[in-house]
């Protein structure tokens, strides 16, 4: 009988962003980061070890379609690492279902590699702590280290492979929600890994970013501890703008925004002027995510639906860490 394990993980959205690595091979980030794990749009992944000696490679499906090219190569490289740790020769079949548009700056690689980490660790018999699972997930995709945990999460930059993992933060009283305006569900033109590399190599603003982020993290942790929504939201928005400013300084510039993104940022500013306190954040894509108090989320989502014809608008509160089925 073949060994199989299934895991579920949710995307996360960074309030203080991860942008740039100090070690590409080990996936060590230039700075820490801090995120909220969402309660929507999970990835469910089943890893089945092959007991057929004719199978000589890992294979997979994503949303029912065969994985190929770069996506498959990334999964295979990750499973090579898991095999090495487990002292196994077995190849695996990976079947993954993503309930969010893949590659659209909605953190599908975070939920994807977090679910793959948990399912693969179980199937290959690695008895890992959550911190160890988080460090392993990081090797697949940096932001996946955060989706191992639920709620508010800090990814510690660490000094080596084992120490660069995420931890769950106490949340003494913030009821945060995110409204995700899916302005463009297509695959992004430049993937975040290549865009980060370009930013690190060419943006004259990158050193200022690396100096600023640790300050932003400390300030954010103090705001969370004080349950100060205004401080959390305004700092998250400022940090996202700083990240995009840093990548706009690259050569050639990395610009994920489109004209709808700018219109959405304007709408967030208008809502605030009208008395609904909310703040914007953006990742490696044109979509805008609105950080708000949970009680305001539905009204903000309604407003986005009426201002942007035909777009998907998702609402999410805080979600759980990755778990086995
Ligand atoms: C974040 N992003 O903190 C930032 C903000 C996108 C913008 O983490 O190369 O897919 O696999 O480590 O994790 C996207 O980066 O990159 C990301 P790799 P990943 O959420």
XYZ file of N, CA and C in Angstrom, residues 207-217 219 239 242:
42
model
N 19.444 49.292 0.158
C 20.129 49.337 1.462
C 19.287 50.107 2.487
N 18.576 51.135 2.019
C 17.703 51.883 2.941
C 16.540 50.999 3.404
N 16.019 50.176 2.484
C 14.947 49.231 2.831
C 15.414 48.269 3.934
N 16.611 47.732 3.755
C 17.146 46.766 4.725
C 17.366 47.426 6.091
N 17.716 48.708 6.085
C 17.875 49.425 7.354
C 16.534 49.714 8.007
N 15.523 49.977 7.191
C 14.229 50.413 7.714
C 13.382 49.267 8.276
N 13.418 48.107 7.618
C 12.468 47.035 7.967
C 12.556 46.592 9.439
N 13.764 46.412 10.009
C 13.789 46.021 11.432
C 13.093 47.043 12.330
N 13.201 48.332 11.978
C 12.495 49.362 12.756
C 10.987 49.193 12.579
N 10.564 48.933 11.335
C 9.127 48.750 11.071
C 8.585 47.545 11.843
N 9.379 46.484 11.922
C 8.921 45.283 12.641
C 8.750 45.586 14.132
N 8.207 48.457 15.535
C 7.069 49.366 15.693
C 5.750 48.586 15.531
N 4.802 50.647 4.956
C 5.818 49.635 4.634
C 5.628 49.073 3.225
N 6.886 51.583 0.792
C 8.362 51.592 0.791
C 8.908 50.426 -0.019
